[in-house]
Coordinates of C-alpha atoms and ligand atoms in Angstrom, one line a residue:
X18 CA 20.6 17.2 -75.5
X19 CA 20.4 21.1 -75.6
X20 CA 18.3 22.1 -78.1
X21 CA 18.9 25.9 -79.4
X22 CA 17.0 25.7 -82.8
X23 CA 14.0 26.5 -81.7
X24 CA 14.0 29.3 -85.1
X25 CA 14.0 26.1 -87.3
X26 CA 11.5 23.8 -86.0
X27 CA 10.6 23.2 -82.0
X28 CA 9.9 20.1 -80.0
X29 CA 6.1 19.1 -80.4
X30 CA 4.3 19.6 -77.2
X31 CA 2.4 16.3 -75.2
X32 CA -0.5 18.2 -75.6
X33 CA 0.3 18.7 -79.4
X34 CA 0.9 15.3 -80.0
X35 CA -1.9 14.0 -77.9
X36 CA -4.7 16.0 -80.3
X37 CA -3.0 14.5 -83.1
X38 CA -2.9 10.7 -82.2
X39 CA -6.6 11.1 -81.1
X40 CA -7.9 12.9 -84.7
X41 CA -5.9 10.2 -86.3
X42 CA -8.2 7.6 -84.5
X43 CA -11.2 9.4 -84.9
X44 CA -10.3 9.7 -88.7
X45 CA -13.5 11.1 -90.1
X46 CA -13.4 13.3 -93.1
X47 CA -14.8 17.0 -91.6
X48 CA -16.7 17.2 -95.4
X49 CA -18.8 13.8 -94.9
X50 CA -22.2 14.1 -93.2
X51 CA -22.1 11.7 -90.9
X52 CA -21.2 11.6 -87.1
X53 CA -17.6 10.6 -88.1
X54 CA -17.4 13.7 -90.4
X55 CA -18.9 15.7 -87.9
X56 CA -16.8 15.1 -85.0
X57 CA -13.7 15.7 -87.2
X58 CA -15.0 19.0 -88.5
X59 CA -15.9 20.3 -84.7
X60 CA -12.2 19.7 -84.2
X61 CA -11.1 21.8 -87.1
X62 CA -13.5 24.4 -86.1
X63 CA -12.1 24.4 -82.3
X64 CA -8.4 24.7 -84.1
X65 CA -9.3 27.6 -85.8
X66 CA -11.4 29.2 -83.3
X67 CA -7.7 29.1 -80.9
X68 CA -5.7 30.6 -83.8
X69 CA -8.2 32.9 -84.4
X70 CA -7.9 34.2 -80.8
X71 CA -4.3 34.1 -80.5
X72 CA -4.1 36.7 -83.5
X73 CA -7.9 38.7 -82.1
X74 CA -9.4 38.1 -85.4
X75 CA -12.4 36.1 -86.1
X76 CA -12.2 32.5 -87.1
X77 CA -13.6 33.3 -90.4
X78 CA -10.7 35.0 -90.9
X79 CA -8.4 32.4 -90.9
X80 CA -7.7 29.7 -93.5
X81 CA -5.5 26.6 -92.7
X82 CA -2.7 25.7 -95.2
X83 CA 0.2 23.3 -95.2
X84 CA 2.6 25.9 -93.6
X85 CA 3.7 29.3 -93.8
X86 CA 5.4 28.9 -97.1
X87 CA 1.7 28.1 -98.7
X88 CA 0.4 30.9 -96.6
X89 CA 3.1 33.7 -98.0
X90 CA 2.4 32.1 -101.5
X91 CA -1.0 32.5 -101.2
X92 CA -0.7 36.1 -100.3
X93 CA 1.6 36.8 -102.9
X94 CA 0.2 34.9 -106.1
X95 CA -3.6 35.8 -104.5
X96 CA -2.6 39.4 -104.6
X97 CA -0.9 39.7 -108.0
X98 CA -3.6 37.5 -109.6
X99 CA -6.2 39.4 -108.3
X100 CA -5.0 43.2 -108.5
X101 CA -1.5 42.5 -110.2
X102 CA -2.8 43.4 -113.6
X103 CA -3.9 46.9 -112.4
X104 CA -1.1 47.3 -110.2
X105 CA 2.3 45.3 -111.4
X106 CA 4.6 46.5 -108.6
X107 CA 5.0 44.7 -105.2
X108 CA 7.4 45.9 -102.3
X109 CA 8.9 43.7 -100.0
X110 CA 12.3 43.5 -97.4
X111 CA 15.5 42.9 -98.8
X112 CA 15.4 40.2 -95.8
X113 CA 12.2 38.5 -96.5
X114 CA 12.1 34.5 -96.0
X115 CA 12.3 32.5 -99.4
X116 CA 8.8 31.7 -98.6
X117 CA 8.3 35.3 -100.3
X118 CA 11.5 36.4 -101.4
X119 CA 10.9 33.3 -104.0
X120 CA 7.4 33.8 -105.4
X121 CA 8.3 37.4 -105.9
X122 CA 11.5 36.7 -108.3
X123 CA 9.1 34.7 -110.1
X124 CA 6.4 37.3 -110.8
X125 CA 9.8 39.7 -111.6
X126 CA 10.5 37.2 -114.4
X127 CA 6.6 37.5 -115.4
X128 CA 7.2 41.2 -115.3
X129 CA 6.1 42.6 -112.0
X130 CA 8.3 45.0 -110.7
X131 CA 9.7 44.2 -107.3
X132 CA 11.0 46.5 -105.3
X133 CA 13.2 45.6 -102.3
X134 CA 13.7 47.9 -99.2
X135 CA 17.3 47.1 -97.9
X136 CA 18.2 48.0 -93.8
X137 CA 20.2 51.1 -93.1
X138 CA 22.9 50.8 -90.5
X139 CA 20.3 51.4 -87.8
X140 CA 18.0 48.8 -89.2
X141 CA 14.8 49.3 -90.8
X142 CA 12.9 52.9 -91.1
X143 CA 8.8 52.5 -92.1
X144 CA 9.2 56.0 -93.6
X145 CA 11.8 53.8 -96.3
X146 CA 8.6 50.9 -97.2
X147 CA 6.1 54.1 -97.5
X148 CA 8.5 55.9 -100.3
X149 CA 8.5 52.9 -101.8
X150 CA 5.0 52.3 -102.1
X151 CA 3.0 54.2 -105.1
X152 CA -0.6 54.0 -106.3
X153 CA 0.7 51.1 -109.0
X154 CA 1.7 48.9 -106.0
X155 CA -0.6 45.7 -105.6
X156 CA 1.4 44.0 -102.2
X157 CA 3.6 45.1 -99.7
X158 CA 4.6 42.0 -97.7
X159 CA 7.2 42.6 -95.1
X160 CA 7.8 40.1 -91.8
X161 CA 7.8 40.6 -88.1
X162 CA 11.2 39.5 -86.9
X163 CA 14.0 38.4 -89.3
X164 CA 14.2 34.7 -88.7
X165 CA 18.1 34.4 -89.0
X166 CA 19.0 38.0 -86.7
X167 CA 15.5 38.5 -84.8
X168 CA 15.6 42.1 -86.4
X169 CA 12.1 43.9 -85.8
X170 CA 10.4 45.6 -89.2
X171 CA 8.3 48.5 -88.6
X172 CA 5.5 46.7 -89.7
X173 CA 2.7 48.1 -87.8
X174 CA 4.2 51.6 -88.6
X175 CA 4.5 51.7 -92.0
X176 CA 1.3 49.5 -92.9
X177 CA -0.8 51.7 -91.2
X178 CA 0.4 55.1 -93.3
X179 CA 0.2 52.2 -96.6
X180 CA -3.1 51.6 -95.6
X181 CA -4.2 55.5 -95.4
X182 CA -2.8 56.5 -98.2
X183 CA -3.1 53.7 -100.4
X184 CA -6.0 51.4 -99.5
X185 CA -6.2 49.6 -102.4
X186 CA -2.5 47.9 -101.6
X187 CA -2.7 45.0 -99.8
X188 CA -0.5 44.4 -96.8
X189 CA 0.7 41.1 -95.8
X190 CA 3.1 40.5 -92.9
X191 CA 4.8 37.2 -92.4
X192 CA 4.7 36.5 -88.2
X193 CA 5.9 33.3 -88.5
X194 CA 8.9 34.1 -86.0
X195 CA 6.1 36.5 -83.6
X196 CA 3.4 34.0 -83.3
X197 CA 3.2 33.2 -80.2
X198 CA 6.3 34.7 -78.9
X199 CA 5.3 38.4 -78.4
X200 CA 1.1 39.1 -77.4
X201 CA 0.3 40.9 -80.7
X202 CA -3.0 41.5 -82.1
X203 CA -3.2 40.9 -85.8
X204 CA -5.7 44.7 -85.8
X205 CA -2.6 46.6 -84.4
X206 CA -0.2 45.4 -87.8
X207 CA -2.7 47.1 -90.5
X208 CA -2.3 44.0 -92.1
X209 CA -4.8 42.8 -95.0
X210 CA -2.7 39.1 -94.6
X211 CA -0.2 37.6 -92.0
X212 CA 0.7 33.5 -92.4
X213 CA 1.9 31.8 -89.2
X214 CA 3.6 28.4 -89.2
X215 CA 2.3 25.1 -86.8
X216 CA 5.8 24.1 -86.4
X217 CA 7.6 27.2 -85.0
X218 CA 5.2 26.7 -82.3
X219 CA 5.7 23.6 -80.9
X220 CA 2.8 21.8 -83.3
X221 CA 3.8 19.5 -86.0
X222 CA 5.5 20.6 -89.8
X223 CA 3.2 20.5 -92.2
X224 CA 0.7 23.1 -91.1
X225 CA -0.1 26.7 -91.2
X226 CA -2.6 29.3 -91.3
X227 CA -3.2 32.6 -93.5
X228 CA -5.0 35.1 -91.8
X229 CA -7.3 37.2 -94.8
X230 CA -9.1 40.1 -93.3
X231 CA -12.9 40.3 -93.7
X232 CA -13.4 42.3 -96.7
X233 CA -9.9 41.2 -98.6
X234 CA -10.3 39.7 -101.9
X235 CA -7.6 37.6 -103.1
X236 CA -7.6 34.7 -105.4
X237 CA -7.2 31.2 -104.1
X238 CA -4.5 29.1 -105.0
X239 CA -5.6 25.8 -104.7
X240 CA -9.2 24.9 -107.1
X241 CA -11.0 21.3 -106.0
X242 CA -13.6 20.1 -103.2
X243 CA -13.9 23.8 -102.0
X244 CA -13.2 23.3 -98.5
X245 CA -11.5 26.4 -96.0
X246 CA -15.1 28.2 -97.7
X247 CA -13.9 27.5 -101.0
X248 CA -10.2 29.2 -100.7
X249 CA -8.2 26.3 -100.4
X250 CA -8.8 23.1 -101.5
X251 CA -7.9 19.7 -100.5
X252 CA -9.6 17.7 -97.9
X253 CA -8.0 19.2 -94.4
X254 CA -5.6 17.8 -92.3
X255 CA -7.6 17.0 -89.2
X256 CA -4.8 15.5 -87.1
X257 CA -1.9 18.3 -87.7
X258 CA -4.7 21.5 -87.5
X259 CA -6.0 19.6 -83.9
X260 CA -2.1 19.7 -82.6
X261 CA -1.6 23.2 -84.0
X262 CA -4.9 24.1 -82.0
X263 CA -3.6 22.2 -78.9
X264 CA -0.4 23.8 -78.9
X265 CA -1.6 27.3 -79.8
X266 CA -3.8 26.4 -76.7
X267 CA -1.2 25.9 -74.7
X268 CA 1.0 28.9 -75.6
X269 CA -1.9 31.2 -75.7
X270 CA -1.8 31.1 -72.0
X271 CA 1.7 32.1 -71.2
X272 CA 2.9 34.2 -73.7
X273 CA 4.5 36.8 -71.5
X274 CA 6.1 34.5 -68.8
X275 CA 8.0 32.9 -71.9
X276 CA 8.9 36.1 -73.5
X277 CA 10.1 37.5 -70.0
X278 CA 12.2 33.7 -69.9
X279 CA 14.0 34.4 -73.2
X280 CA 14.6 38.0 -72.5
X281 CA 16.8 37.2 -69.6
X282 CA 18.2 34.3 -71.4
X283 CA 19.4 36.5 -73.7
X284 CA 20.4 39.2 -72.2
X285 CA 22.6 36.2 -70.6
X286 CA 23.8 35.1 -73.3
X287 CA 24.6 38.6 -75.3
X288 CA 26.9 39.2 -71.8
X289 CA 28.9 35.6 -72.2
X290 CA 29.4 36.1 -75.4
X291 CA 31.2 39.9 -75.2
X292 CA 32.6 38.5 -72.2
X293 CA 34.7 36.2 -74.6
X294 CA 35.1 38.3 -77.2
X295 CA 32.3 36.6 -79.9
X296 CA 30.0 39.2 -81.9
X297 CA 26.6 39.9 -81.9
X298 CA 25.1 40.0 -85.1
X299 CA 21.3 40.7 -83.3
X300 CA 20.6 44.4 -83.3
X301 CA 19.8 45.6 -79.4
X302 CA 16.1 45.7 -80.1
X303 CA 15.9 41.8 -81.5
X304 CA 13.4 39.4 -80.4
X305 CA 15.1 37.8 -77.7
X306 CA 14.0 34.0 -79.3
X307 CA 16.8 34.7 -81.8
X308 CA 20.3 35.0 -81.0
X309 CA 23.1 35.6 -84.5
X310 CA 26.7 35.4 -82.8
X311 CA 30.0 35.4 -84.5
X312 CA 33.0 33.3 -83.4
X313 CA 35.4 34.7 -85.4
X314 CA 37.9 32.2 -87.1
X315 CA 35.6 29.6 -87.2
X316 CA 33.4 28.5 -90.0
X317 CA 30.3 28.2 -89.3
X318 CA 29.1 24.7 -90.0
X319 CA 32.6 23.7 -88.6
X320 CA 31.2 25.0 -85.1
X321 CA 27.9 24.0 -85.5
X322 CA 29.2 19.9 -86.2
X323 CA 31.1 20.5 -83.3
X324 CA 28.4 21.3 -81.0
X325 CA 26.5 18.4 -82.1
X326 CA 28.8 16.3 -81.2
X327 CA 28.3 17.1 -77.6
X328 CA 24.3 17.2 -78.0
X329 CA 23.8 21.2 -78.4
X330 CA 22.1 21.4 -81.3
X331 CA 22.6 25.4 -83.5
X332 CA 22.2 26.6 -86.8
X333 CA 24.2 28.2 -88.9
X334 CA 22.0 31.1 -90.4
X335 CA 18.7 29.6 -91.4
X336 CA 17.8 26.1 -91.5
X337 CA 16.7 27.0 -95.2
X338 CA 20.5 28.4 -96.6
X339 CA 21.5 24.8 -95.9
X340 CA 25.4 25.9 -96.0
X341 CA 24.8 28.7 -98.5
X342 CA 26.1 31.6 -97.9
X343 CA 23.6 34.1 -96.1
X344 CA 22.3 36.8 -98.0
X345 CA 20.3 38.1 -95.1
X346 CA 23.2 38.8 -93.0
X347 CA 25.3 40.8 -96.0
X348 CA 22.1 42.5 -96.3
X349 CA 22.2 43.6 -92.4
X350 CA 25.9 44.5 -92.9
X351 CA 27.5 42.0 -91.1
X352 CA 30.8 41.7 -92.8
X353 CA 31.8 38.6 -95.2
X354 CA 34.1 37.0 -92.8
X355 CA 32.1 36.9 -89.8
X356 CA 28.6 35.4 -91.9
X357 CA 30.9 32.7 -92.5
X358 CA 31.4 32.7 -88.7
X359 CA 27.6 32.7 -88.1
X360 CA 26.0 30.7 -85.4
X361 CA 21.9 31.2 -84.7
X362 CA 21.1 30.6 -80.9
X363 CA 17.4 30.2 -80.6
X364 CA 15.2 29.6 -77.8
X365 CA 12.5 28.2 -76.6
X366 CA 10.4 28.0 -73.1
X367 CA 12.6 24.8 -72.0
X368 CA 16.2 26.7 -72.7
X369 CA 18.1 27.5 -69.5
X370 CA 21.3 29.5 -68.1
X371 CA 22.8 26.2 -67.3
X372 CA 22.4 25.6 -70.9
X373 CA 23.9 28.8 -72.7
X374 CA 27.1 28.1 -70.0
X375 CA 27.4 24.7 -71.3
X376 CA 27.4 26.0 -74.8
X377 CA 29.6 28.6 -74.0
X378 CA 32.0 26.6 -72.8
X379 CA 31.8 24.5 -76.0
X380 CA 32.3 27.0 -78.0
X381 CA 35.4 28.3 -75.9
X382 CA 37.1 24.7 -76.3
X383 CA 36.2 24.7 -80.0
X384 CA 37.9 28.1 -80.6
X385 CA 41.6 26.5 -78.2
X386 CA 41.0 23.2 -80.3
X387 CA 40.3 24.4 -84.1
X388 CA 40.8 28.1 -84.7
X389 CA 43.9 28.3 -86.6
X390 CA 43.5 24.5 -88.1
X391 CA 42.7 23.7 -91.4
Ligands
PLP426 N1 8.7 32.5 -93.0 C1 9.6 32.5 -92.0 C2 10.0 33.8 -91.4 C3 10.2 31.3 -91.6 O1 11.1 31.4 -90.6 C4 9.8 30.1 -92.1 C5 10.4 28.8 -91.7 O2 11.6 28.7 -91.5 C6 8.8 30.1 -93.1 C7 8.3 31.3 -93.5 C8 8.3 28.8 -93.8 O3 7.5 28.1 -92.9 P1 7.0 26.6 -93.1 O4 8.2 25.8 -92.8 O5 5.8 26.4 -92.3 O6 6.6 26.5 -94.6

């Protein structure tokens, strides 16, 4: 099997899976007082104290949810319920992930205004998020890396003149496609919030983390046994935060080798790929884990079936659009008829050259066998 979807979900680690079969034998509940209880919450608190360090923060400052999607909706519904009233207008990408895209239509319908900062032809320009900001403006929320192109947003630019000229705005930054993959330090984004996602990181689905900055006030989405310090409720997941820990762990201690391995890989595959006349939807400066090539022609989920049958497993767009058409990559201005064409490359530690020439290859047979059929 080659596995290129590494942007969708990744293959657990042994280590991840190790932490979790041993908190799911040693099932005590971290709120009980007993040694049972105890034991499990010194597991959560060695999870957290990992994710804390990976982003530099302090492990107060980190709150475990059941993904990123609970984590941007957290940071979304905690800053409009909490400053929204005073401040009804939130500014976000025209490429965030439905994770935030989503709860901001809804607060539009509620009557918040939403404004949505679109790419030019050169990408993203902080200077364009820092117009759009004004003293009515509760949120801006804007991501790392575009999880369907790897496109960069100038987060750390543009939150840091938000932040000086507007600190009452909360910034949140979703680095669920960073985390992990570049060294970044969550001081250096200006952010007030970022979510990361257990999954994207080689730890099971179903697990996350919002990062709230000592001193940030938001409302908590989740009322009940008052556990995370009262901000999110619900007895915690002992064996998926232990294999988020574990992983993180293990990631923590090679970030740059990794990043240096999907940077030539690539590089590598950007090469093949002109070589045989497919089109790169990544802009030049895209994180190297995410690869958005065209084969023109060919429909996308037509190519991507294809692949599977000989065990190289792509996405077309994101995992999310499920078939739908991508707004992300109109928004980018990739042109109709090669979105349709879309195929997302994404790598992870394991992914070779050997590899991207086998799905090359592939994808060179597919386009003799099927371009031109109906
Ligand atoms: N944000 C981005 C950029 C993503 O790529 C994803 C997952 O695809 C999410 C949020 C949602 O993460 P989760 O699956 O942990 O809810």
């Amino acid at each position: 099997m080659i596995y290129f979807d590494n942007a969708a979900t990744t293959i657990p680690l042994d280590s991840a899976v190790a932490a979790m079969n041993d908190a799911m034998t040693d099932f005590g509940n971290p709120s009980s007082l007993h040694g049972l209880g105890l034991a499990a919450s010194k597991r959560v608190a060695a999870a957290r104290r990992i994710i804390a360090d990976a982003l530099f923060v302090t492990p107060q400052e980190i709150y475990f949810t059941s993904g990123a999607t609970e984590a941007d909706n957290t940071a979304v519904f905690g800053a409009a319920n909490t400053i929204g009233k005073r401040k009804p207008r939130i500014v976000i990408s025209s490429v965030e992930h439905p994770a935030v895209a989503e709860p901001c239509r809804y607060l539009e319908s509620k009557g918040f205004e939403i404004v949505r900062v679109a790419p030019r032809d050169d990408g993203f320009h902080a200077e364009d998020f820092i117009a759009a900001v004004d003293d009515k403006t509760c949120l801006v929320s804007m991501m790392l890396f575009n999880n369907e192109t790897g496109a960069p947003l100038p987060v750390s630019a543009a939150f840091k003149r938000i932040k000086k000229f507007y600190p009452d705005t909360l910034t949140h930054c979703d680095m669920v496609q960073g985390f992990l993959k570049i060294p970044c330090k969550a001081k250096d984004l200006y952010a007030d919030m970022i979510s990361v996602s257990g999954h994207k990181v080689h730890a099971p689905k179903g697990v996350g983390a919002l990062y709230v900055k000592k001193g940030t006030h938001i409302s908590s989405m989740m009322y009940g046994g008052g556990q995370e310090r009262g901000f999110r409720s619900g007895t915690e997941s002992v064996p998926l935060i232990s294999a988020f820990g574990a992983a993180a762990s293990e990631l923590s201690a090679d970030i740059q080798s990794i990043y240096d391995n999907a940077a030539a890989l690539s590089e590598y595959l950007k090469k093949r790929a002109a070589e045989c006349g497919f089109a790169v939807n990544s802009p030049e400066d895209a994180l190297p884990y995410i690869n958005s090539i065209a084969v023109a022609g060919l429909r996308s989920e037509v190519l991507l079936h294809y692949l599977e049958q000989r065990e190289i497993y792509v996405s077309s767009g994101s995992a999310c659009s499920k078939g739908k058409k991508s707004t992300v990559l109109r928004e980018f201005h990739i042109p109709d008829e090669l979105a349709d064409s879309t195929i997302r490359i994404s790598f992870c530690a394991k992914n070779t050259k050997e590899e991207i020439d086998t799905l090359i290859t592939a994808l060179l047979d597919a386009k003799k066998e099927l371009v031109g059929k109906k």
